[in-house]
PDB file of C-alpha atoms in Angstrom:
ATOM      1  CA  GLY A 171     -10.223  48.992 -14.792  1.00  0.00           C
ATOM      2  CA  VAL A 172      -7.657  51.918 -15.644  1.00  0.00           C
ATOM      3  CA  GLN A 173      -6.179  53.513 -12.569  1.00  0.00           C
ATOM      4  CA  PRO A 174      -7.057  57.085 -12.203  1.00  0.00           C
ATOM      5  CA  GLY A 175      -4.086  59.807 -12.648  1.00  0.00           C
ATOM      6  CA  ARG A 176      -2.266  57.195 -14.833  1.00  0.00           C
ATOM      7  CA  THR A 177      -3.439  58.690 -18.070  1.00  0.00           C
ATOM      8  CA  ASP A 178      -4.594  62.085 -19.665  1.00  0.00           C
ATOM      9  CA  PHE A 179      -8.113  60.838 -19.740  1.00  0.00           C
ATOM     10  CA  GLY A 180      -8.222  60.142 -16.252  1.00  0.00           C
ATOM     11  CA  ASN A 181      -7.152  63.596 -15.585  1.00  0.00           C
ATOM     12  CA  ARG A 182      -9.506  64.912 -17.601  1.00  0.00           C
ATOM     13  CA  VAL A 183     -12.408  63.518 -16.866  1.00  0.00           C
ATOM     14  CA  LEU A 184     -12.021  63.219 -12.991  1.00  0.00           C
ATOM     15  CA  ALA A 185     -10.586  66.540 -12.474  1.00  0.00           C
ATOM     16  CA  ASN A 186     -13.165  68.409 -10.379  1.00  0.00           C
ATOM     17  CA  VAL A 187     -15.061  66.873  -7.708  1.00  0.00           C
ATOM     18  CA  LYS A 188     -18.469  67.193  -9.011  1.00  0.00           C
ATOM     19  CA  THR A 189     -17.581  65.045 -11.960  1.00  0.00           C
ATOM     20  CA  ARG A 190     -15.560  62.689  -9.828  1.00  0.00           C
ATOM     21  CA  GLY A 191     -18.809  62.508  -7.665  1.00  0.00           C
ATOM     22  CA  THR A 192     -21.436  61.807 -10.445  1.00  0.00           C
ATOM     23  CA  TRP A 193     -19.226  59.234 -11.846  1.00  0.00           C
ATOM     24  CA  GLY A 194     -19.174  57.170  -8.926  1.00  0.00           C
ATOM     25  CA  GLU A 195     -23.207  57.578  -8.406  1.00  0.00           C
ATOM     26  CA  VAL A 196     -23.384  56.273 -12.097  1.00  0.00           C
ATOM     27  CA  GLN A 197     -21.359  53.324 -11.351  1.00  0.00           C
ATOM     28  CA  LEU A 198     -23.138  52.521  -8.154  1.00  0.00           C
ATOM     29  CA  ALA A 199     -26.436  53.119  -9.722  1.00  0.00           C
ATOM     30  CA  THR A 200     -25.372  50.819 -12.825  1.00  0.00           C
ATOM     31  CA  LEU A 201     -24.361  47.593 -10.394  1.00  0.00           C
ATOM     32  CA  LEU A 202     -27.399  48.137  -8.437  1.00  0.00           C
ATOM     33  CA  GLU A 203     -29.573  48.245 -11.315  1.00  0.00           C
ATOM     34  CA  GLN A 204     -28.154  45.371 -12.846  1.00  0.00           C
ATOM     35  CA  VAL A 205     -28.136  42.872  -9.883  1.00  0.00           C
ATOM     36  CA  LEU A 206     -31.127  43.766  -7.732  1.00  0.00           C
ATOM     37  CA  ALA A 207     -35.060  44.312  -8.797  1.00  0.00           C
ATOM     38  CA  PRO A 208     -36.050  47.893  -8.991  1.00  0.00           C
ATOM     39  CA  ASP A 209     -38.282  47.357  -5.744  1.00  0.00           C
ATOM     40  CA  GLN A 210     -35.223  46.170  -3.740  1.00  0.00           C
ATOM     41  CA  TYR A 211     -33.303  49.499  -3.578  1.00  0.00           C
ATOM     42  CA  ALA A 212     -33.992  53.001  -3.834  1.00  0.00           C
ATOM     43  CA  CYS A 213     -31.822  56.591  -4.386  1.00  0.00           C
ATOM     44  CA  ASN A 214     -32.155  59.750  -2.096  1.00  0.00           C
ATOM     45  CA  VAL A 215     -33.367  57.845   0.920  1.00  0.00           C
ATOM     46  CA  ALA A 216     -34.040  59.610   3.900  1.00  0.00           C
ATOM     47  CA  THR A 217     -32.491  58.068   6.861  1.00  0.00           C
ATOM     48  CA  SER A 218     -33.704  60.180   9.634  1.00  0.00           C
ATOM     49  CA  ASP A 219     -37.446  60.735  10.943  1.00  0.00           C
ATOM     50  CA  THR A 220     -37.022  64.422   9.732  1.00  0.00           C
ATOM     51  CA  GLY A 221     -35.783  63.567   6.372  1.00  0.00           C
ATOM     52  CA  SER A 222     -32.740  65.964   6.703  1.00  0.00           C
ATOM     53  CA  GLU A 223     -30.300  63.609   5.951  1.00  0.00           C
ATOM     54  CA  ARG A 224     -30.439  61.678   2.472  1.00  0.00           C
ATOM     55  CA  VAL A 225     -28.218  58.910   1.394  1.00  0.00           C
ATOM     56  CA  GLU A 226     -27.417  58.248  -2.469  1.00  0.00           C
ATOM     57  CA  PHE A 227     -28.724  54.851  -2.434  1.00  0.00           C
ATOM     58  CA  ALA A 228     -30.050  52.343   0.076  1.00  0.00           C
ATOM     59  CA  ILE A 229     -30.904  48.664  -0.127  1.00  0.00           C
ATOM     60  CA  ARG A 230     -34.435  47.776   1.244  1.00  0.00           C
ATOM     61  CA  LEU A 231     -34.429  45.218   3.321  1.00  0.00           C
ATOM     62  CA  PRO A 232     -37.409  43.439   4.897  1.00  0.00           C
ATOM     63  CA  GLY A 233     -39.870  44.613   7.812  1.00  0.00           C
ATOM     64  CA  ARG A 234     -38.508  45.194  11.289  1.00  0.00           C
ATOM     65  CA  GLY A 235     -40.666  42.459  12.590  1.00  0.00           C
ATOM     66  CA  SER A 236     -43.354  42.694  15.504  1.00  0.00           C
ATOM     67  CA  GLY A 237     -45.910  43.702  13.036  1.00  0.00           C
ATOM     68  CA  ASP A 238     -43.989  46.805  11.690  1.00  0.00           C
ATOM     69  CA  ASP A 239     -44.078  46.312   7.792  1.00  0.00           C
ATOM     70  CA  ARG A 240     -41.888  49.415   7.272  1.00  0.00           C
ATOM     71  CA  PRO A 241     -38.671  48.407   5.417  1.00  0.00           C
ATOM     72  CA  MET A 242     -35.015  48.818   7.096  1.00  0.00           C
ATOM     73  CA  TRP A 243     -32.563  50.302   4.994  1.00  0.00           C
ATOM     74  CA  LEU A 244     -28.871  49.539   4.276  1.00  0.00           C
ATOM     75  CA  PRO A 245     -27.109  52.785   3.211  1.00  0.00           C
ATOM     76  CA  ILE A 246     -24.362  52.784   0.302  1.00  0.00           C
ATOM     77  CA  ASP A 247     -22.476  55.761  -0.352  1.00  0.00           C
ATOM     78  CA  SER A 248     -19.726  56.426  -2.715  1.00  0.00           C
ATOM     79  CA  LYS A 249     -16.718  58.129  -1.938  1.00  0.00           C
ATOM     80  CA  PHE A 250     -13.574  58.745  -4.517  1.00  0.00           C
ATOM     81  CA  PRO A 251     -10.868  60.500  -2.671  1.00  0.00           C
ATOM     82  CA  LEU A 252      -8.970  61.093  -5.988  1.00  0.00           C
ATOM     83  CA  GLU A 253      -6.236  63.703  -5.109  1.00  0.00           C
ATOM     84  CA  ASP A 254      -4.513  61.454  -2.353  1.00  0.00           C
ATOM     85  CA  TYR A 255      -4.759  58.471  -4.502  1.00  0.00           C
ATOM     86  CA  GLN A 256      -3.389  60.260  -7.427  1.00  0.00           C
ATOM     87  CA  ALA A 257      -0.706  61.547  -5.400  1.00  0.00           C
ATOM     88  CA  LEU A 258       0.339  58.188  -4.016  1.00  0.00           C
ATOM     89  CA  LEU A 259       0.628  56.771  -7.674  1.00  0.00           C
ATOM     90  CA  GLU A 260       2.609  59.420  -8.857  1.00  0.00           C
ATOM     91  CA  ALA A 261       5.037  59.133  -5.847  1.00  0.00           C
ATOM     92  CA  SER A 262       5.189  55.371  -6.521  1.00  0.00           C
ATOM     93  CA  ASP A 263       6.168  55.990 -10.088  1.00  0.00           C
ATOM     94  CA  ARG A 264       8.983  58.444  -8.691  1.00  0.00           C
ATOM     95  CA  SER A 265       9.904  55.629  -6.187  1.00  0.00           C
ATOM     96  CA  ASP A 266       9.565  58.634  -3.595  1.00  0.00           C
ATOM     97  CA  ALA A 267       9.499  56.703  -0.132  1.00  0.00           C
ATOM     98  CA  VAL A 268       9.125  59.906   1.617  1.00  0.00           C
ATOM     99  CA  ALA A 269       5.951  61.204  -0.678  1.00  0.00           C
ATOM    100  CA  ILE A 270       4.779  57.675  -0.607  1.00  0.00           C
ATOM    101  CA  GLU A 271       4.212  57.498   3.199  1.00  0.00           C
ATOM    102  CA  ASP A 272       2.781  61.214   3.239  1.00  0.00           C
ATOM    103  CA  ALA A 273       0.506  60.358   0.385  1.00  0.00           C
ATOM    104  CA  GLY A 274      -0.485  56.870   2.042  1.00  0.00           C
ATOM    105  CA  ARG A 275      -1.356  58.790   5.391  1.00  0.00           C
ATOM    106  CA  ARG A 276      -3.423  61.722   3.749  1.00  0.00           C
ATOM    107  CA  LEU A 277      -5.331  59.028   1.741  1.00  0.00           C
ATOM    108  CA  GLU A 278      -5.770  56.939   4.949  1.00  0.00           C
ATOM    109  CA  SER A 279      -7.327  60.132   6.813  1.00  0.00           C
ATOM    110  CA  ARG A 280      -9.521  60.821   3.955  1.00  0.00           C
ATOM    111  CA  VAL A 281     -11.052  57.457   4.016  1.00  0.00           C
ATOM    112  CA  LYS A 282     -11.474  57.652   7.626  1.00  0.00           C
ATOM    113  CA  ALA A 283     -13.012  60.952   7.517  1.00  0.00           C
ATOM    114  CA  SER A 284     -15.408  59.832   4.738  1.00  0.00           C
ATOM    115  CA  ALA A 285     -16.448  56.695   6.843  1.00  0.00           C
ATOM    116  CA  LYS A 286     -17.126  58.647   9.873  1.00  0.00           C
ATOM    117  CA  ASP A 287     -19.173  61.081   7.619  1.00  0.00           C
ATOM    118  CA  ILE A 288     -21.579  58.328   6.423  1.00  0.00           C
ATOM    119  CA  SER A 289     -21.712  56.729  10.070  1.00  0.00           C
ATOM    120  CA  THR A 290     -22.873  60.069  11.491  1.00  0.00           C
ATOM    121  CA  LYS A 291     -25.323  61.275   8.747  1.00  0.00           C
ATOM    122  CA  TYR A 292     -26.761  57.963   7.452  1.00  0.00           C
ATOM    123  CA  LEU A 293     -26.620  55.366  10.245  1.00  0.00           C
ATOM    124  CA  ASN A 294     -29.944  55.542  12.636  1.00  0.00           C
ATOM    125  CA  PRO A 295     -31.390  51.846  13.461  1.00  0.00           C
ATOM    126  CA  PRO A 296     -34.145  50.838  13.348  1.00  0.00           C
ATOM    127  CA  LEU A 297     -34.924  52.912  10.290  1.00  0.00           C
ATOM    128  CA  THR A 298     -31.702  51.637   8.942  1.00  0.00           C
ATOM    129  CA  THR A 299     -29.083  48.881   9.711  1.00  0.00           C
ATOM    130  CA  ASP A 300     -26.419  49.790  12.078  1.00  0.00           C
ATOM    131  CA  PHE A 301     -23.759  49.510   9.566  1.00  0.00           C
ATOM    132  CA  ALA A 302     -23.407  51.096   5.894  1.00  0.00           C
ATOM    133  CA  ILE A 303     -21.267  50.204   2.831  1.00  0.00           C
ATOM    134  CA  MET A 304     -18.832  52.912   1.430  1.00  0.00           C
ATOM    135  CA  PHE A 305     -18.319  51.997  -2.146  1.00  0.00           C
ATOM    136  CA  LEU A 306     -15.009  53.085  -3.723  1.00  0.00           C
ATOM    137  CA  PRO A 307     -15.676  53.079  -7.719  1.00  0.00           C
ATOM    138  CA  ASN A 308     -12.049  52.086  -8.637  1.00  0.00           C
ATOM    139  CA  GLU A 309     -10.503  48.723  -7.919  1.00  0.00           C
ATOM    140  CA  GLY A 310      -7.108  50.212  -7.675  1.00  0.00           C
ATOM    141  CA  LEU A 311      -8.242  52.568  -5.056  1.00  0.00           C
ATOM    142  CA  TYR A 312     -10.098  49.627  -3.067  1.00  0.00           C
ATOM    143  CA  ALA A 313      -6.960  47.628  -3.244  1.00  0.00           C
ATOM    144  CA  GLU A 314      -4.942  50.548  -1.810  1.00  0.00           C
ATOM    145  CA  VAL A 315      -7.327  51.130   1.171  1.00  0.00           C
ATOM    146  CA  LEU A 316      -7.463  47.450   1.983  1.00  0.00           C
ATOM    147  CA  ARG A 317      -3.846  47.286   1.820  1.00  0.00           C
ATOM    148  CA  ARG A 318      -3.373  49.752   4.465  1.00  0.00           C
ATOM    149  CA  PRO A 319      -2.622  47.753   7.983  1.00  0.00           C
ATOM    150  CA  GLY A 320      -5.744  47.640  10.164  1.00  0.00           C
ATOM    151  CA  LEU A 321      -7.653  50.625   8.273  1.00  0.00           C
ATOM    152  CA  ALA A 322     -10.559  48.305   7.093  1.00  0.00           C
ATOM    153  CA  ASP A 323     -10.946  46.489  10.661  1.00  0.00           C
ATOM    154  CA  PHE A 324     -10.812  50.358  12.020  1.00  0.00           C
ATOM    155  CA  LEU A 325     -13.476  51.329   9.544  1.00  0.00           C
ATOM    156  CA  GLN A 326     -15.876  48.562  10.863  1.00  0.00           C
ATOM    157  CA  ARG A 327     -15.215  48.615  14.578  1.00  0.00           C
ATOM    158  CA  HIS A 328     -15.162  52.577  15.099  1.00  0.00           C
ATOM    159  CA  HIS A 329     -17.907  53.596  12.194  1.00  0.00           C
ATOM    160  CA  ARG A 330     -19.462  50.489  11.227  1.00  0.00           C
ATOM    161  CA  ILE A 331     -18.390  50.992   7.515  1.00  0.00           C
ATOM    162  CA  ILE A 332     -17.669  48.260   5.086  1.00  0.00           C
ATOM    163  CA  ILE A 333     -15.643  49.032   2.033  1.00  0.00           C
ATOM    164  CA  ALA A 334     -16.374  47.593  -1.233  1.00  0.00           C
ATOM    165  CA  GLY A 335     -14.576  48.097  -4.585  1.00  0.00           C
ATOM    166  CA  PRO A 336     -16.925  47.259  -8.056  1.00  0.00           C
ATOM    167  CA  THR A 337     -16.217  43.649  -7.815  1.00  0.00           C
ATOM    168  CA  THR A 338     -16.815  43.226  -3.863  1.00  0.00           C
ATOM    169  CA  LEU A 339     -20.039  45.350  -4.147  1.00  0.00           C
ATOM    170  CA  TRP A 340     -21.132  42.943  -7.121  1.00  0.00           C
ATOM    171  CA  GLY A 341     -20.685  39.916  -4.802  1.00  0.00           C
ATOM    172  CA  ILE A 342     -22.638  41.522  -1.831  1.00  0.00           C
ATOM    173  CA  LEU A 343     -25.763  42.685  -3.938  1.00  0.00           C
ATOM    174  CA  THR A 344     -25.488  38.895  -5.492  1.00  0.00           C
ATOM    175  CA  SER A 345     -25.612  37.622  -1.940  1.00  0.00           C
ATOM    176  CA  PHE A 346     -28.358  39.983  -0.901  1.00  0.00           C
ATOM    177  CA  GLN A 347     -30.204  38.839  -4.186  1.00  0.00           C
ATOM    178  CA  MET A 348     -29.933  35.070  -3.209  1.00  0.00           C
ATOM    179  CA  GLY A 349     -31.157  36.108   0.203  1.00  0.00           C
ATOM    180  CA  PHE A 350     -34.238  38.200  -1.148  1.00  0.00           C
ATOM    181  CA  ARG A 351     -35.141  35.004  -3.336  1.00  0.00           C
ATOM    182  CA  THR A 352     -34.924  32.595  -0.442  1.00  0.00           C
ATOM    183  CA  LEU A 353     -37.343  34.767   1.418  1.00  0.00           C
ATOM    184  CA  ALA A 354     -39.566  35.333  -1.484  1.00  0.00           C
ATOM    185  CA  ILE A 355     -39.791  31.289  -1.774  1.00  0.00           C
ATOM    186  CA  GLU A 356     -40.441  31.080   1.944  1.00  0.00           C
ATOM    187  CA  ARG A 357     -43.149  33.527   1.825  1.00  0.00           C
ATOM    188  CA  ARG A 358     -44.648  31.836  -1.049  1.00  0.00           C
ATOM    189  CA  SER A 359     -44.244  28.630   0.827  1.00  0.00           C
ATOM    190  CA  SER A 360     -46.422  29.978   3.690  1.00  0.00           C
ATOM    191  CA  GLU A 361     -48.989  31.150   1.429  1.00  0.00           C
ATOM    192  CA  VAL A 362     -49.137  27.901  -0.276  1.00  0.00           C
ATOM    193  CA  TRP A 363     -49.703  26.113   3.054  1.00  0.00           C
ATOM    194  CA  ALA A 364     -52.199  28.723   3.968  1.00  0.00           C
ATOM    195  CA  LEU A 365     -54.011  28.091   0.934  1.00  0.00           C
ATOM    196  CA  LEU A 366     -53.845  24.293   1.155  1.00  0.00           C
ATOM    197  CA  GLY A 367     -55.205  24.442   4.646  1.00  0.00           C
ATOM    198  CA  ALA A 368     -58.278  26.826   3.728  1.00  0.00           C
ATOM    199  CA  VAL A 369     -58.898  24.247   0.741  1.00  0.00           C
ATOM    200  CA  LYS A 370     -58.554  21.393   3.426  1.00  0.00           C
ATOM    201  CA  THR A 371     -61.140  23.247   5.617  1.00  0.00           C
ATOM    202  CA  GLU A 372     -63.430  24.045   2.752  1.00  0.00           C
ATOM    203  CA  PHE A 373     -63.204  20.042   1.621  1.00  0.00           C
ATOM    204  CA  ALA A 374     -64.109  19.046   5.158  1.00  0.00           C
ATOM    205  CA  LYS A 375     -67.397  21.083   4.995  1.00  0.00           C
ATOM    206  CA  PHE A 376     -67.808  19.829   1.416  1.00  0.00           C
ATOM    207  CA  SER A 377     -67.502  16.526   2.677  1.00  0.00           C
ATOM    208  CA  THR A 378     -70.204  16.977   5.370  1.00  0.00           C
ATOM    209  CA  VAL A 379     -72.563  18.192   2.780  1.00  0.00           C
ATOM    210  CA  LEU A 380     -71.971  14.892   0.778  1.00  0.00           C
ATOM    211  CA  ASP A 381     -72.680  12.809   3.671  1.00  0.00           C
ATOM    212  CA  GLY A 382     -75.915  14.534   4.428  1.00  0.00           C
ATOM    213  CA  ILE A 383     -76.991  14.366   0.790  1.00  0.00           C
ATOM    214  CA  GLN A 384     -75.825  10.733   0.613  1.00  0.00           C
ATOM    215  CA  LYS A 385     -78.379  10.175   3.792  1.00  0.00           C
ATOM    216  CA  ASN A 386     -81.001  11.887   1.992  1.00  0.00           C
ATOM    217  CA  LEU A 387     -80.380   9.711  -0.960  1.00  0.00           C
ATOM    218  CA  HIS A 388     -80.636   6.597   0.853  1.00  0.00           C
ATOM    219  CA  ARG A 389     -83.731   7.677   2.761  1.00  0.00           C
ATOM    220  CA  ALA A 390     -85.298   8.606  -0.794  1.00  0.00           C
ATOM    221  CA  ALA A 391     -84.271   5.426  -2.121  1.00  0.00           C
ATOM    222  CA  SER A 392     -85.665   3.737   0.898  1.00  0.00           C
ATOM    223  CA  LYS A 393     -89.276   5.118   0.704  1.00  0.00           C
ATOM    224  CA  ILE A 394     -89.115   4.441  -3.294  1.00  0.00           C
ATOM    225  CA  ASP A 395     -88.338   0.664  -2.512  1.00  0.00           C
ATOM    226  CA  GLU A 396     -91.253   0.922   0.089  1.00  0.00           C
ATOM    227  CA  ALA A 397     -93.726   2.472  -2.463  1.00  0.00           C
ATOM    228  CA  ARG A 398     -92.415  -0.345  -4.992  1.00  0.00           C
ATOM    229  CA  LYS A 399     -93.495  -2.718  -2.546  1.00  0.00           C
ATOM    230  CA  GLY A 400     -96.935  -1.247  -1.804  1.00  0.00           C
ATOM    231  CA  THR A 401     -97.295  -0.691  -5.474  1.00  0.00           C
ATOM    232  CA  ARG A 402     -96.693  -4.367  -6.034  1.00  0.00           C
ATOM    233  CA  THR A 403     -98.965  -5.468  -3.178  1.00  0.00           C
ATOM    234  CA  ILE A 404    -101.908  -3.494  -4.763  1.00  0.00           C
ATOM    235  CA  GLN A 405    -101.131  -4.942  -8.121  1.00  0.00           C
ATOM    236  CA  ARG A 406    -101.559  -8.469  -6.483  1.00  0.00           C
ATOM    237  CA  LYS A 407    -104.711  -7.548  -4.953  1.00  0.00           C
ATOM    238  CA  LEU A 408    -106.125  -5.992  -8.169  1.00  0.00           C
ATOM    239  CA  SER A 409    -105.205  -9.164  -9.970  1.00  0.00           C
ATOM    240  CA  ASP A 410    -107.785 -10.841  -8.036  1.00  0.00           C
ATOM    241  CA  VAL A 411    -110.500  -8.603  -8.766  1.00  0.00           C
ATOM    242  CA  GLN A 412    -112.505  -9.692 -12.351  1.00  0.00           C
ATOM    243  CA  GLU A 413    -112.500  -6.864 -14.684  1.00  0.00           C
ATOM    244  CA  LEU A 414    -115.950  -5.267 -14.652  1.00  0.00           C
ATOM    245  CA  PRO A 415    -117.916  -4.583 -17.792  1.00  0.00           C
ATOM    246  CA  ALA A 416    -117.015  -1.468 -19.864  1.00  0.00           C
ATOM    247  CA  ALA A 417    -120.125   0.512 -19.132  1.00  0.00           C
ATOM    248  CA  ASP A 418    -119.873  -0.480 -15.372  1.00  0.00           C
ATOM    249  CA  THR A 419    -116.159   0.456 -15.056  1.00  0.00           C
ATOM    250  CA  THR A 420    -117.135   4.101 -16.990  1.00  0.00           C
ATOM    251  CA  ALA A 421    -119.862   4.615 -14.517  1.00  0.00           C
ATOM    252  CA  LEU A 422    -117.876   3.912 -11.773  1.00  0.00           C
ATOM    253  CA  LEU A 423    -114.864   6.079 -12.691  1.00  0.00           C
ATOM    254  CA  GLU A 424    -117.458   8.824 -13.240  1.00  0.00           C
TER     255      GLU A 424
END
């Protein structure tokens, strides 16, 4: 992307803090929208039981276990320390070693302060994860922070903060999406197995019913065979009897 501070357009658009913050939020919102499903993240998420602190965005992770179906939130907050980064770029353009060192220290201090702010406000396990993501909405700024010796490691160890530029956050979100899909497939698999188990149970019951019907049918067929045998016996006996005259037969039947 275009490095802020090197163009008049960048200076105009990102001059005030509110515009800069909104721009970072919009970029973060766009990344989340492009990668995750709407129910996999939320904005303006309360990270405390009182709701006093709310983070810009948070990823909705699966329930906490032990029968607790409430989600666990992974906070993501965008930061854009433009003044210090711009001063560093301008010092680099002038090849001013002293100014470069001074601007670098100020940028590093600002990033550490931002990480501490995110950690203090938004990390609240088990309502949230025990780490958060600081989004730096410019690849040049992200590269500079990453280049500072030991800074990224310090943020992780002392404040439980992971820094991410646009490309890095895209990779992180994509990894989460793959994990969500795997989890959904596993849950679907368990549902399928449960359904198959229920069908198997019902089929066993149905098989028992069929066995009973089959026994009844065999019994009925046996009775029918006995009746047929009795009928044939009666027919043979009757064949031995001479036919009565018609008049006698009528009187007998009456």
